[in-house]
């Protein structure tokens, strides 16, 4: 975490210097330091038996359940059990510009599989980038956004998991202020396990949606899609079956006048094929907010 924080802070300082160098005499002064904040996310999830924590943009929940399924495989004759989990993500985030954000941090979780809650512990770390490859800026071509996140479960031992989650999204704004618009995209997740006896298939989501932001700076976003998962096996036995089922995500965010998130709540339902539920609270803690 210390290495990640140091690296992101160095990037932030370099980016701040670049902003200052780019200032023109006839333009308003640009921020010398980019936004720096802990994007604190608190997640509660309920997952049915025979399923992992899949869905839109999951990191800590899926990493914890994948590691639990693999390490407890010998004692789970009927596959992964129904589970409840509480997770906390703490990525240190640096908005290098209005186009690029870098983040990295740790996640902790506690899980209840029917015998009571486990001790809360650090269960994964992640690092990633989100970038606007193209911005609409009032034109006809939508904003093209790419987000990539690498997540590794901890501790680093037999059965640990590594996952790379990529989201490519197209954002077509219907007005100049970009307060309403349409979304379409794809999420692709590839997971590997440090075990010759276990494997987890790829997970793909194709989705569409839209958003609307009121003058009060409350913003609602909805996404609906189809999720396809390749299943998970351990020693030739199925831990989680493959499926193709719908998924739904609803976001309500409170923004400031500069489109910085002040508070957010996300509700998600994913059928796997039974429904899994997830509720996320986002309460960013700003060190620098422009």
XYZ file of N, CA and C in Angstrom:
870
model
N 0.839 -1.202 0.000
C 0.000 0.000 0.000
C 0.873 1.251 0.000
N 2.012 1.203 0.813
C 2.905 2.362 0.884
C 3.543 2.632 -0.469
N 3.963 1.546 -1.164
C 4.563 1.720 -2.495
C 3.557 2.306 -3.464
N 2.329 1.791 -3.429
C 1.277 2.300 -4.319
C 1.014 3.773 -4.062
N 0.871 4.140 -2.773
C 0.587 5.529 -2.430
C 1.709 6.452 -2.882
N 2.983 6.006 -2.675
C 4.124 6.833 -3.078
C 4.136 7.041 -4.586
N 3.894 5.946 -5.335
C 3.890 6.060 -6.790
C 2.815 6.982 -7.300
N 1.604 6.860 -6.753
C 0.500 7.719 -7.192
C 0.755 9.176 -6.823
N 1.354 9.399 -5.643
C 1.636 10.773 -5.237
C 2.671 11.409 -6.157
N 3.695 10.631 -6.551
C 4.692 11.159 -7.493
C 4.052 11.510 -8.828
N 3.150 10.649 -9.301
C 2.435 10.948 -10.544
C 1.598 12.202 -10.400
N 0.972 12.366 -9.213
C 0.143 13.541 -8.986
C 0.973 14.815 -9.025
N 2.163 14.776 -8.390
C 3.025 15.962 -8.373
C 3.495 16.289 -9.786
N 3.876 15.225 -10.550
C 4.306 15.450 -11.936
C 3.187 16.024 -12.774
N 1.979 15.465 -12.593
C 0.828 15.965 -13.350
C 0.531 17.408 -12.980
N 0.667 17.733 -11.680
C 0.417 19.100 -11.262
C 1.378 20.066 -11.926
N 2.668 19.645 -12.046
C 3.634 20.487 -12.729
C 3.294 20.671 -14.187
N 2.787 19.612 -14.809
C 2.404 19.702 -16.219
C 1.250 20.671 -16.418
N 0.261 20.655 -15.486
C -0.856 21.593 -15.580
C -0.341 23.031 -15.509
N 0.583 23.273 -14.576
C 1.086 24.637 -14.412
C 1.825 25.092 -15.664
N 2.609 24.159 -16.290
C 3.379 24.519 -17.468
C 2.496 24.825 -18.655
N 1.307 24.206 -18.669
C 0.424 24.392 -19.812
C -0.422 25.654 -19.725
N -0.399 26.352 -18.583
C -1.238 27.539 -18.414
C -0.876 28.608 -19.446
N -1.874 29.205 -20.035
C -1.681 30.333 -20.944
C -2.070 31.616 -20.226
N -1.449 32.739 -20.617
C -1.704 34.010 -19.936
C -3.147 34.438 -20.060
N -3.795 34.067 -21.164
C -5.157 34.518 -21.395
C -6.197 33.484 -20.971
N -5.782 32.421 -20.241
C -6.696 31.401 -19.776
C -6.728 31.406 -18.254
N -7.863 31.003 -17.657
C -7.915 30.902 -16.210
C -6.882 29.908 -15.709
N -6.370 30.170 -14.506
C -5.368 29.293 -13.925
C -5.948 27.903 -13.695
N -5.195 26.880 -14.078
C -5.610 25.505 -13.881
C -5.107 25.004 -12.528
N -5.749 23.986 -11.969
C -5.286 23.458 -10.684
C -3.847 22.963 -10.786
N -3.024 23.313 -9.797
C -1.641 22.871 -9.791
C -1.515 21.440 -9.273
N -2.467 20.990 -8.475
C -2.455 19.634 -7.938
C -3.776 18.968 -8.302
N -3.760 17.756 -8.837
C -5.007 17.082 -9.203
C -5.771 16.611 -7.973
N -6.999 16.153 -8.186
C -7.770 15.562 -7.100
C -7.036 14.352 -6.544
N -6.963 14.282 -5.221
C -6.367 13.136 -4.537
C -7.332 12.737 -3.427
N -7.743 11.468 -3.412
C -8.733 11.052 -2.416
C -8.730 9.540 -2.245
N -9.221 9.103 -1.081
C -9.519 7.697 -0.859
C -10.957 7.466 -1.299
N -11.143 6.670 -2.323
C -12.489 6.401 -2.837
C -13.104 5.260 -2.010
N -13.425 5.561 -0.758
C -13.904 4.557 0.189
C -15.216 3.951 -0.283
N -15.251 2.610 -0.401
C -16.449 1.885 -0.805
C -16.738 0.792 0.217
N -17.941 0.803 0.748
C -18.388 -0.215 1.692
C -19.454 -1.064 1.007
N -19.244 -2.379 0.946
C -20.056 -3.265 0.111
C -20.687 -4.365 0.962
N -21.986 -4.543 0.813
C -22.671 -5.683 1.406
C -23.214 -6.543 0.275
N -22.958 -7.855 0.320
C -23.368 -8.736 -0.761
C -23.957 -10.026 -0.209
N -24.951 -10.553 -0.924
C -25.533 -11.877 -0.654
C -25.420 -12.686 -1.944
N -24.746 -13.830 -1.847
C -24.483 -14.651 -3.024
C -25.087 -16.035 -2.822
N -25.832 -16.570 -3.801
C -26.427 -17.898 -3.642
C -25.378 -18.997 -3.717
N -25.753 -20.202 -3.268
C -24.850 -21.350 -3.339
C -24.488 -21.640 -4.788
N -23.241 -22.090 -4.980
C -22.791 -22.446 -6.314
C -22.453 -21.271 -7.189
N -22.229 -20.085 -6.603
C -21.923 -18.883 -7.385
C -20.795 -18.118 -6.713
N -20.079 -17.320 -7.510
C -19.042 -16.427 -7.003
C -19.549 -14.997 -7.088
N -18.785 -14.056 -6.509
C -19.240 -12.667 -6.451
C -19.007 -11.939 -7.756
N -19.836 -12.211 -8.754
C -19.659 -11.618 -10.078
C -20.583 -10.426 -10.250
N -20.395 -9.698 -11.350
C -21.242 -8.559 -11.645
C -20.421 -7.391 -12.146
N -21.038 -6.207 -12.171
C -20.381 -5.008 -12.679
C -19.245 -4.579 -11.751
N -18.020 -4.554 -12.263
C -16.915 -3.901 -11.584
C -16.525 -4.438 -10.233
N -16.815 -5.701 -9.924
C -16.476 -6.232 -8.612
C -14.981 -6.481 -8.484
N -14.431 -6.240 -7.290
C -13.028 -6.555 -7.018
C -12.927 -7.346 -5.725
N -13.153 -6.692 -4.601
C -12.913 -7.317 -3.305
C -13.846 -8.481 -3.026
N -15.126 -8.357 -3.355
C -16.080 -9.427 -3.065
C -15.742 -10.673 -3.865
N -15.496 -10.519 -5.167
C -15.196 -11.686 -6.001
C -13.875 -12.319 -5.591
N -12.853 -11.507 -5.277
C -11.560 -12.058 -4.876
C -11.684 -12.871 -3.593
N -12.443 -12.365 -2.634
C -12.611 -13.074 -1.360
C -13.346 -14.389 -1.555
N -14.436 -14.387 -2.346
C -15.216 -15.603 -2.542
C -14.475 -16.623 -3.401
N -13.706 -16.152 -4.394
C -12.918 -17.076 -5.204
C -11.875 -17.788 -4.348
N -11.159 -17.026 -3.512
C -10.141 -17.627 -2.654
C -10.772 -18.586 -1.648
N -11.935 -18.211 -1.101
C -12.637 -19.082 -0.157
C -13.027 -20.393 -0.830
N -13.554 -20.315 -2.046
C -13.994 -21.510 -2.758
C -12.824 -22.451 -3.040
N -11.672 -21.888 -3.458
C -10.527 -22.721 -3.808
C -9.896 -23.329 -2.561
N -9.638 -22.496 -1.535
C -8.972 -23.000 -0.332
C -9.856 -23.930 0.475
N -11.179 -23.715 0.402
C -12.077 -24.587 1.139
C -12.672 -25.677 0.287
N -12.101 -25.897 -0.915
C -12.681 -26.843 -1.854
C -12.809 -28.250 -1.307
N -11.837 -28.675 -0.501
C -11.866 -30.033 0.007
C -13.009 -30.260 0.991
N -13.498 -29.186 1.599
C -14.566 -29.307 2.595
C -15.906 -28.851 2.049
N -15.981 -28.589 0.720
C -17.220 -28.121 0.112
C -17.674 -29.129 -0.941
N -18.235 -30.270 -0.509
C -18.597 -31.306 -1.485
C -19.670 -30.871 -2.465
N -20.471 -29.872 -2.117
C -21.553 -29.429 -2.989
C -21.246 -28.108 -3.683
N -19.946 -27.793 -3.805
C -19.586 -26.534 -4.426
C -19.577 -25.387 -3.425
N -19.419 -24.164 -3.921
C -19.356 -23.013 -3.031
C -20.707 -22.778 -2.353
N -20.722 -22.478 -1.037
C -21.979 -22.323 -0.308
C -22.579 -20.939 -0.503
N -23.839 -20.795 -0.097
C -24.428 -19.460 -0.034
C -23.628 -18.629 0.960
N -23.451 -17.341 0.656
C -22.584 -16.507 1.489
C -23.132 -15.099 1.605
N -22.838 -14.494 2.745
C -23.026 -13.063 2.950
C -21.649 -12.473 3.203
N -21.409 -11.289 2.705
C -20.094 -10.680 2.885
C -20.217 -9.175 3.059
N -19.291 -8.637 3.822
C -19.117 -7.189 3.962
C -17.671 -6.889 3.597
N -17.481 -5.998 2.649
C -16.140 -5.669 2.184
C -15.942 -4.159 2.193
N -14.694 -3.750 2.358
C -14.318 -2.339 2.311
C -13.168 -2.196 1.322
N -13.367 -1.375 0.294
C -12.313 -1.043 -0.671
C -11.725 0.308 -0.302
N -10.381 0.396 -0.327
C -9.700 1.647 -0.002
C -8.682 1.992 -1.090
N -9.124 2.294 -2.296
C -8.169 2.696 -3.321
C -7.803 4.185 -3.205
N -6.516 4.465 -3.117
C -6.046 5.841 -3.209
C -6.141 6.251 -4.668
N -6.890 7.313 -4.960
C -7.205 7.702 -6.337
C -6.628 9.072 -6.639
N -6.024 9.205 -7.810
C -5.472 10.478 -8.281
C -6.089 10.773 -9.643
N -6.881 11.854 -9.723
C -7.410 12.303 -11.003
C -6.338 13.149 -11.684
N -5.487 12.489 -12.472
C -4.360 13.170 -13.089
C -4.833 14.323 -13.963
N -5.952 14.129 -14.649
C -6.566 15.164 -15.467
C -8.045 14.842 -15.549
N -8.792 15.623 -16.367
C -10.206 15.294 -16.544
C -10.395 14.092 -17.456
N -9.286 13.514 -17.930
C -9.346 12.346 -18.809
C -8.801 11.079 -18.165
N -7.899 11.197 -17.192
C -7.182 10.036 -16.664
C -7.216 10.023 -15.140
N -7.547 8.854 -14.577
C -7.472 8.629 -13.131
C -6.661 7.364 -12.865
N -5.796 7.428 -11.864
C -5.011 6.281 -11.421
C -5.447 5.924 -10.005
N -5.443 4.644 -9.682
C -5.851 4.247 -8.337
C -5.168 2.938 -7.947
N -5.059 2.728 -6.650
C -4.481 1.497 -6.131
C -4.666 1.451 -4.624
N -4.878 0.259 -4.090
C -5.075 0.143 -2.651
C -5.386 -1.278 -2.242
N -5.943 -1.414 -1.051
C -6.242 -2.723 -0.494
C -7.728 -2.839 -0.213
N -8.179 -4.094 -0.059
C -9.569 -4.379 0.277
C -9.592 -5.386 1.413
N -10.532 -5.202 2.326
C -10.725 -6.144 3.416
C -12.152 -6.643 3.414
N -12.365 -7.823 4.001
C -13.716 -8.368 3.996
C -13.913 -9.348 5.143
N -15.180 -9.579 5.448
C -15.606 -10.631 6.364
C -16.739 -11.382 5.688
N -16.778 -12.704 5.869
C -17.726 -13.562 5.156
C -18.448 -14.474 6.139
N -19.731 -14.670 5.892
C -20.543 -15.619 6.653
C -21.095 -16.662 5.690
N -20.675 -17.925 5.859
C -21.156 -19.011 4.999
C -22.072 -19.952 5.786
N -22.662 -19.431 6.862
C -23.602 -20.214 7.642
C -23.141 -20.527 9.043
N -21.868 -20.317 9.325
C -21.348 -20.609 10.657
C -20.925 -19.378 11.422
N -21.424 -18.214 11.027
C -21.035 -16.966 11.680
C -20.010 -16.207 10.862
N -19.851 -14.941 11.188
C -18.948 -14.069 10.440
C -17.496 -14.384 10.760
N -16.670 -14.413 9.717
C -15.236 -14.585 9.904
C -14.626 -13.279 10.403
N -13.379 -13.351 10.857
C -12.677 -12.138 11.270
C -12.444 -11.247 10.056
N -12.583 -9.935 10.247
C -12.323 -8.992 9.165
C -10.833 -8.940 8.904
N -10.444 -9.114 7.645
C -9.023 -9.164 7.314
C -8.810 -8.619 5.911
N -7.563 -8.221 5.618
C -7.200 -7.803 4.264
C -7.239 -9.033 3.363
N -8.006 -8.956 2.279
C -8.193 -10.120 1.412
C -7.720 -9.898 -0.016
N -7.408 -8.665 -0.420
C -6.910 -8.438 -1.779
C -6.309 -7.048 -1.883
N -5.527 -6.849 -2.931
C -5.073 -5.512 -3.303
C -5.386 -5.317 -4.785
N -5.468 -4.065 -5.195
C -5.767 -3.786 -6.606
C -5.082 -2.501 -7.046
N -4.859 -2.417 -8.335
C -4.287 -1.223 -8.945
C -4.906 -1.078 -10.329
N -5.142 0.161 -10.765
C -5.812 0.314 -12.050
C -5.760 1.719 -12.600
N -6.357 1.867 -13.770
C -6.401 3.155 -14.458
C -7.741 3.283 -15.169
N -8.279 4.494 -15.195
C -9.458 4.816 -16.005
C -9.101 5.990 -16.895
N -9.387 5.868 -18.188
C -8.981 6.907 -19.131
C -10.051 7.100 -20.199
N -10.299 8.364 -20.539
C -11.136 8.696 -21.687
C -10.245 8.666 -22.928
N -10.427 7.652 -23.762
C -9.631 7.547 -24.979
C -10.049 8.600 -25.995
N -11.326 9.008 -25.917
C -11.856 10.058 -26.783
C -12.978 10.742 -26.027
N -13.046 12.076 -26.111
C -14.106 12.826 -25.449
C -15.035 13.455 -26.484
N -16.332 13.359 -26.241
C -17.339 13.836 -27.184
C -17.269 15.351 -27.349
N -17.282 16.088 -26.237
C -17.171 17.545 -26.246
C -18.136 18.203 -27.231
N -19.399 17.761 -27.205
C -20.417 18.358 -28.051
C -20.498 17.800 -29.449
N -19.641 16.863 -29.797
C -19.659 16.301 -31.138
C -20.636 15.148 -31.280
N -20.526 14.421 -32.382
C -21.427 13.305 -32.671
C -20.874 11.958 -32.219
N -19.566 11.862 -32.021
C -18.949 10.609 -31.595
C -18.943 10.558 -30.074
N -19.432 9.487 -29.465
C -19.515 9.431 -28.004
C -18.138 9.355 -27.345
N -18.102 9.730 -26.081
C -16.902 9.542 -25.278
C -16.609 8.046 -25.167
N -15.354 7.673 -25.373
C -14.926 6.277 -25.272
C -14.040 6.152 -24.037
N -14.471 5.332 -23.087
C -13.802 5.245 -21.780
C -13.328 3.815 -21.543
N -12.086 3.676 -21.085
C -11.514 2.366 -20.774
C -11.071 2.351 -19.316
N -11.468 1.306 -18.593
C -11.029 1.112 -17.213
C -10.454 -0.283 -17.068
N -9.245 -0.386 -16.520
C -8.587 -1.675 -16.309
C -8.154 -1.776 -14.857
N -8.481 -2.902 -14.203
C -8.144 -3.115 -12.803
C -7.524 -4.490 -12.626
N -6.346 -4.531 -12.008
C -5.686 -5.786 -11.654
C -5.893 -6.022 -10.167
N -6.438 -7.193 -9.817
C -6.717 -7.536 -8.428
C -6.052 -8.856 -8.083
N -5.389 -8.907 -6.910
C -4.788 -10.154 -6.441
C -5.237 -10.411 -5.019
N -5.690 -11.638 -4.756
C -6.078 -11.988 -3.397
C -4.829 -12.169 -2.539
N -4.957 -12.008 -1.250
C -3.878 -12.224 -0.296
C -4.399 -13.169 0.788
N -3.489 -13.941 1.424
C -2.038 -13.935 1.264
C -1.575 -14.586 -0.034
N -0.293 -14.337 -0.359
C 0.308 -14.881 -1.570
C 0.725 -16.331 -1.305
N -0.186 -17.253 -1.607
C 0.061 -18.661 -1.321
C -0.709 -19.518 -2.321
N -0.589 -20.847 -2.166
C -1.308 -21.761 -3.039
C -2.799 -21.456 -3.007
N -3.402 -21.322 -4.187
C -4.826 -21.029 -4.267
C -5.160 -19.560 -4.396
N -4.163 -18.674 -4.377
C -4.472 -17.255 -4.543
C -4.981 -17.004 -5.954
N -5.731 -15.936 -6.126
C -6.303 -15.606 -7.434
C -5.787 -14.262 -7.928
N -5.621 -14.157 -9.243
C -5.320 -12.900 -9.928
C -6.413 -12.662 -10.957
N -6.929 -11.442 -11.014
C -7.948 -11.150 -12.028
C -7.653 -9.806 -12.684
N -7.912 -9.742 -13.978
C -7.799 -8.509 -14.748
C -9.179 -8.178 -15.279
N -9.715 -7.034 -14.845
C -11.058 -6.608 -15.205
C -10.959 -5.403 -16.139
N -11.515 -5.525 -17.346
C -11.488 -4.448 -18.332
C -12.911 -4.028 -18.674
N -13.164 -2.721 -18.654
C -14.467 -2.174 -19.014
C -14.266 -1.153 -20.128
N -14.937 -1.372 -21.252
C -14.933 -0.420 -22.361
C -16.345 0.128 -22.490
N -16.487 1.458 -22.319
C -17.820 2.059 -22.285
C -17.903 3.233 -23.257
N -19.074 3.345 -23.922
C -19.361 4.450 -24.830
C -20.443 5.315 -24.183
N -20.159 6.608 -24.055
C -21.021 7.557 -23.351
C -21.436 8.653 -24.335
N -22.720 8.621 -24.758
C -23.222 9.610 -25.709
C -24.086 10.626 -24.968
N -23.552 11.842 -24.767
C -24.279 12.905 -24.071
C -25.285 13.553 -25.009
N -26.457 13.879 -24.456
C -27.533 14.473 -25.247
C -27.597 15.992 -25.116
N -26.764 16.573 -24.253
C -26.724 18.027 -24.117
C -25.288 18.476 -23.893
N -25.055 19.771 -24.039
C -23.698 20.319 -23.953
C -23.091 20.130 -22.578
N -23.913 20.221 -21.510
C -23.410 20.074 -20.151
C -23.233 18.619 -19.740
N -23.598 17.684 -20.600
C -23.458 16.248 -20.342
C -24.177 15.825 -19.061
N -25.405 16.328 -18.898
C -26.213 15.968 -17.731
C -27.190 14.831 -18.027
N -27.297 14.435 -19.284
C -28.147 13.291 -19.639
C -27.578 12.643 -20.890
N -27.738 11.324 -20.961
C -27.167 10.637 -22.101
C -27.390 9.143 -22.041
N -26.817 8.460 -23.029
C -26.940 7.014 -23.156
C -25.585 6.346 -22.963
N -25.609 5.107 -22.458
C -24.392 4.339 -22.222
C -24.500 2.981 -22.908
N -23.378 2.460 -23.350
C -23.284 1.089 -23.851
C -21.856 0.624 -23.618
N -21.695 -0.660 -23.320
C -20.339 -1.105 -23.057
C -20.209 -2.598 -22.859
N -18.980 -2.985 -22.539
C -18.651 -4.386 -22.295
C -17.662 -4.466 -21.141
N -17.867 -5.447 -20.266
C -16.911 -5.754 -19.204
C -16.397 -7.169 -19.420
N -15.064 -7.330 -19.340
C -14.451 -8.642 -19.549
C -13.480 -8.899 -18.396
N -13.655 -10.028 -17.702
C -12.831 -10.358 -16.554
C -12.177 -11.716 -16.760
N -10.854 -11.746 -16.645
C -10.076 -12.979 -16.752
C -9.418 -13.247 -15.411
N -9.637 -14.445 -14.855
C -9.111 -14.807 -13.544
C -8.245 -16.050 -13.647
N -7.091 -16.019 -12.977
C -6.218 -17.192 -12.896
C -6.022 -17.565 -11.430
N -5.760 -18.852 -11.191
C -5.586 -19.372 -9.842
C -4.219 -20.023 -9.733
N -3.521 -19.773 -8.624
C -2.210 -20.371 -8.397
C -2.385 -21.801 -7.886
N -2.960 -22.636 -8.743
C -3.163 -24.046 -8.408
C -3.345 -24.813 -9.711
N -2.659 -25.948 -9.875
C -2.833 -26.737 -11.104
C -4.149 -27.510 -11.130
N -4.868 -27.520 -10.018
C -6.083 -28.325 -9.920
C -7.357 -27.492 -10.010
N -7.227 -26.169 -10.149
C -8.412 -25.306 -10.133
C -8.378 -24.346 -11.315
N -9.564 -23.939 -11.748
C -9.667 -22.961 -12.832
C -10.978 -22.201 -12.702
N -10.962 -20.950 -13.170
C -12.152 -20.105 -13.201
C -12.297 -19.560 -14.615
N -13.485 -19.729 -15.193
C -13.732 -19.265 -16.554
C -13.837 -17.750 -16.635
N -13.803 -17.231 -17.837
C -13.923 -15.793 -18.042
C -15.364 -15.340 -17.771
N -15.496 -14.067 -17.443
C -16.811 -13.469 -17.194
C -16.965 -12.255 -18.110
N -18.058 -12.224 -18.885
C -18.294 -11.146 -19.845
C -19.680 -10.562 -19.630
N -19.785 -9.228 -19.634
C -21.067 -8.540 -19.542
C -21.194 -7.570 -20.713
N -22.269 -7.673 -21.457
C -22.637 -6.689 -22.474
C -23.830 -5.915 -21.931
N -23.778 -4.574 -21.967
C -24.829 -3.799 -21.303
C -25.133 -2.503 -22.040
N -26.274 -1.926 -21.682
C -26.692 -0.608 -22.172
C -27.395 0.105 -21.032
N -27.476 1.423 -21.114
C -28.114 2.183 -20.046
C -28.156 3.660 -20.363
N -28.361 4.451 -19.333
C -28.426 5.894 -19.487
C -28.286 6.588 -18.152
N -28.218 7.931 -18.196
C -28.047 8.707 -16.967
C -28.757 10.048 -17.103
N -29.073 10.630 -15.939
C -29.691 11.954 -15.880
C -29.218 12.643 -14.610
N -28.770 13.900 -14.748
C -28.311 14.680 -13.602
C -29.196 15.904 -13.439
N -29.801 16.051 -12.246
C -30.679 17.171 -11.956
C -29.873 18.438 -11.645
N -30.509 19.617 -11.729
C -29.808 20.861 -11.375
C -29.276 20.860 -9.946
N -29.858 20.037 -9.071
C -29.392 19.931 -7.682
C -28.122 19.093 -7.566
N -27.608 18.572 -8.713
C -26.388 17.771 -8.787
C -26.555 16.341 -8.267
N -27.797 15.878 -8.120
C -28.027 14.455 -7.925
C -28.044 13.789 -9.306
N -27.362 12.648 -9.424
C -27.229 11.977 -10.720
C -27.671 10.518 -10.595
N -28.554 10.105 -11.504
C -29.015 8.715 -11.540
C -28.490 8.045 -12.801
N -27.956 6.824 -12.628
C -27.440 6.044 -13.752
C -27.982 4.620 -13.660
N -28.456 4.091 -14.774
C -28.937 2.719 -14.821
C -28.258 1.941 -15.925
N -27.923 0.677 -15.629
C -27.335 -0.210 -16.627
C -28.024 -1.564 -16.539
N -28.342 -2.156 -17.672
C -28.903 -3.493 -17.722
C -28.165 -4.273 -18.804
N -27.867 -5.539 -18.526
C -27.085 -6.296 -19.493
C -27.237 -7.782 -19.322
N -26.473 -8.516 -20.130
C -26.409 -9.970 -20.055
C -24.997 -10.367 -19.646
N -24.924 -11.255 -18.649
C -23.649 -11.707 -18.108
C -23.441 -13.179 -18.455
N -22.251 -13.509 -18.960
C -21.915 -14.881 -19.310
C -20.655 -15.291 -18.550
N -20.760 -16.370 -17.768
C -19.660 -16.837 -16.929
C -19.310 -18.270 -17.309
N -18.003 -18.567 -17.376
C -17.546 -19.865 -17.828
C -17.472 -20.937 -16.768
N -17.833 -20.622 -15.505
C -17.825 -21.622 -14.452
C -16.485 -21.726 -13.750
N -16.464 -22.473 -12.635
C -15.248 -22.685 -11.849
C -15.167 -24.152 -11.446
N -13.948 -24.718 -11.571
C -13.736 -26.122 -11.247
C -12.565 -26.278 -10.289
N -12.619 -27.342 -9.471
C -11.530 -27.692 -8.569
C -11.381 -29.201 -8.569
N -10.237 -29.673 -9.056
C -9.993 -31.108 -9.091
C -11.022 -31.873 -9.897
N -11.504 -31.278 -10.984
C -12.499 -31.927 -11.809
C -13.919 -31.828 -11.288
N -14.115 -31.142 -10.160
C -15.439 -30.972 -9.562
C -15.887 -29.529 -9.738
N -17.175 -29.324 -10.006
C -17.706 -27.989 -10.258
C -17.927 -27.241 -8.950
N -17.251 -26.084 -8.809
C -17.493 -25.189 -7.671
C -18.597 -24.198 -7.989
N -18.643 -23.729 -9.244
C -19.684 -22.797 -9.691
C -19.974 -23.110 -11.153
N -21.248 -23.279 -11.476
C -21.627 -23.668 -12.832
C -21.577 -22.470 -13.781
N -21.371 -22.753 -15.056
C -21.428 -21.695 -16.066
C -22.873 -21.255 -16.273
N -23.051 -20.019 -16.756
C -24.402 -19.498 -16.975
C -24.343 -18.291 -17.889
N -25.496 -17.938 -18.454
C -25.712 -16.673 -19.154
C -27.044 -16.132 -18.664
N -26.982 -15.012 -17.924
C -28.167 -14.496 -17.249
C -28.122 -12.960 -17.235
N -29.281 -12.310 -17.009
C -29.303 -10.837 -16.958
C -28.685 -10.296 -15.673
N -28.293 -9.038 -15.736
C -27.782 -8.333 -14.565
C -28.222 -6.877 -14.636
N -28.394 -6.257 -13.488
C -28.920 -4.888 -13.407
C -28.125 -4.112 -12.367
N -27.769 -2.857 -12.708
C -27.074 -1.986 -11.763
C -27.700 -0.597 -11.795
N -27.981 -0.045 -10.600
C -28.554 1.294 -10.454
C -27.666 2.116 -9.537
N -27.303 3.336 -9.980
C -26.439 4.228 -9.209
C -27.145 5.547 -8.934
N -27.024 6.037 -7.708
C -27.478 7.384 -7.345
C -26.309 8.095 -6.684
N -25.859 9.204 -7.300
C -24.676 9.924 -6.829
C -25.011 11.377 -6.562
N -24.350 11.919 -5.547
C -24.402 13.349 -5.264
C -23.087 13.958 -5.731
N -23.169 14.880 -6.707
C -21.985 15.501 -7.281
C -21.868 16.943 -6.803
N -20.670 17.535 -6.940
C -20.548 18.969 -6.707
C -20.581 19.690 -8.053
N -20.384 20.999 -8.062
C -20.504 21.775 -9.294
C -19.418 21.436 -10.313
N -18.327 20.792 -9.864
C -17.245 20.401 -10.770
C -17.274 18.914 -11.089
N -18.432 18.271 -10.832
C -18.637 16.848 -11.120
C -17.732 15.931 -10.309
N -17.322 16.367 -9.119
C -16.664 15.471 -8.183
C -17.734 14.744 -7.370
N -17.573 13.435 -7.188
C -18.555 12.677 -6.408
C -18.388 12.972 -4.925
N -19.489 13.316 -4.258
C -19.484 13.544 -2.825
C -20.032 12.349 -2.060
N -20.970 11.635 -2.681
C -21.600 10.476 -2.058
C -22.246 9.653 -3.159
N -22.265 8.337 -2.974
C -22.908 7.488 -3.962
C -23.436 6.210 -3.340
N -24.502 5.691 -3.915
C -25.059 4.406 -3.501
C -25.384 3.608 -4.756
N -24.992 2.332 -4.758
C -25.185 1.455 -5.908
C -25.920 0.199 -5.472
N -26.974 -0.154 -6.195
C -27.697 -1.399 -5.969
C -27.538 -2.269 -7.207
N -27.234 -3.545 -6.995
C -26.994 -4.439 -8.115
C -27.667 -5.777 -7.876
N -28.284 -6.322 -8.913
C -28.847 -7.670 -8.896
C -28.276 -8.413 -10.091
N -27.694 -9.585 -9.821
C -27.174 -10.435 -10.896
C -27.759 -11.827 -10.710
N -28.354 -12.367 -11.771
C -28.916 -13.715 -11.713
C -27.831 -14.720 -12.093
N -27.571 -15.758 -11.206
C -26.406 -16.640 -11.410
C -26.681 -18.141 -11.209
N -27.759 -18.800 -11.628
C -28.981 -18.186 -12.162
C -29.902 -17.625 -11.080
N -29.716 -18.047 -9.805
C -30.479 -17.418 -8.727
C -29.946 -16.011 -8.498
N -30.776 -15.097 -7.990
C -30.318 -13.713 -7.845
C -29.300 -13.542 -6.722
N -28.291 -12.739 -6.991
C -27.317 -12.288 -6.003
C -27.481 -10.782 -5.862
N -27.392 -10.292 -4.640
C -27.655 -8.886 -4.367
C -26.387 -8.221 -3.822
N -26.214 -6.961 -4.204
C -25.064 -6.210 -3.707
C -25.436 -4.745 -3.537
N -25.063 -4.173 -2.403
C -25.299 -2.763 -2.106
C -23.967 -2.121 -1.751
N -23.644 -1.005 -2.409
C -22.359 -0.338 -2.219
C -22.575 1.118 -1.849
N -21.904 1.566 -0.793
C -21.881 2.977 -0.408
C -20.512 3.548 -0.748
N -20.499 4.680 -1.476
C -19.245 5.350 -1.822
C -19.180 6.676 -1.086
N -18.166 6.823 -0.251
C -17.994 8.040 0.538
C -16.535 8.491 0.392
N -16.195 9.135 -0.732
C -14.802 9.542 -0.963
C -14.312 10.521 0.086
N -13.036 10.315 0.488
C -12.382 11.175 1.475
C -11.285 11.955 0.747
N -11.532 13.256 0.537
C -10.661 14.064 -0.305
C -9.505 14.673 0.499
N -8.291 14.518 -0.034
C -7.142 15.293 0.443
C -7.038 16.576 -0.367
N -7.313 16.482 -1.688
C -7.357 17.644 -2.576
C -8.607 17.491 -3.435
N -9.445 18.547 -3.484
C -10.644 18.519 -4.339
C -10.758 19.845 -5.063
N -10.686 19.774 -6.400
C -10.760 20.988 -7.233
C -12.184 21.187 -7.755
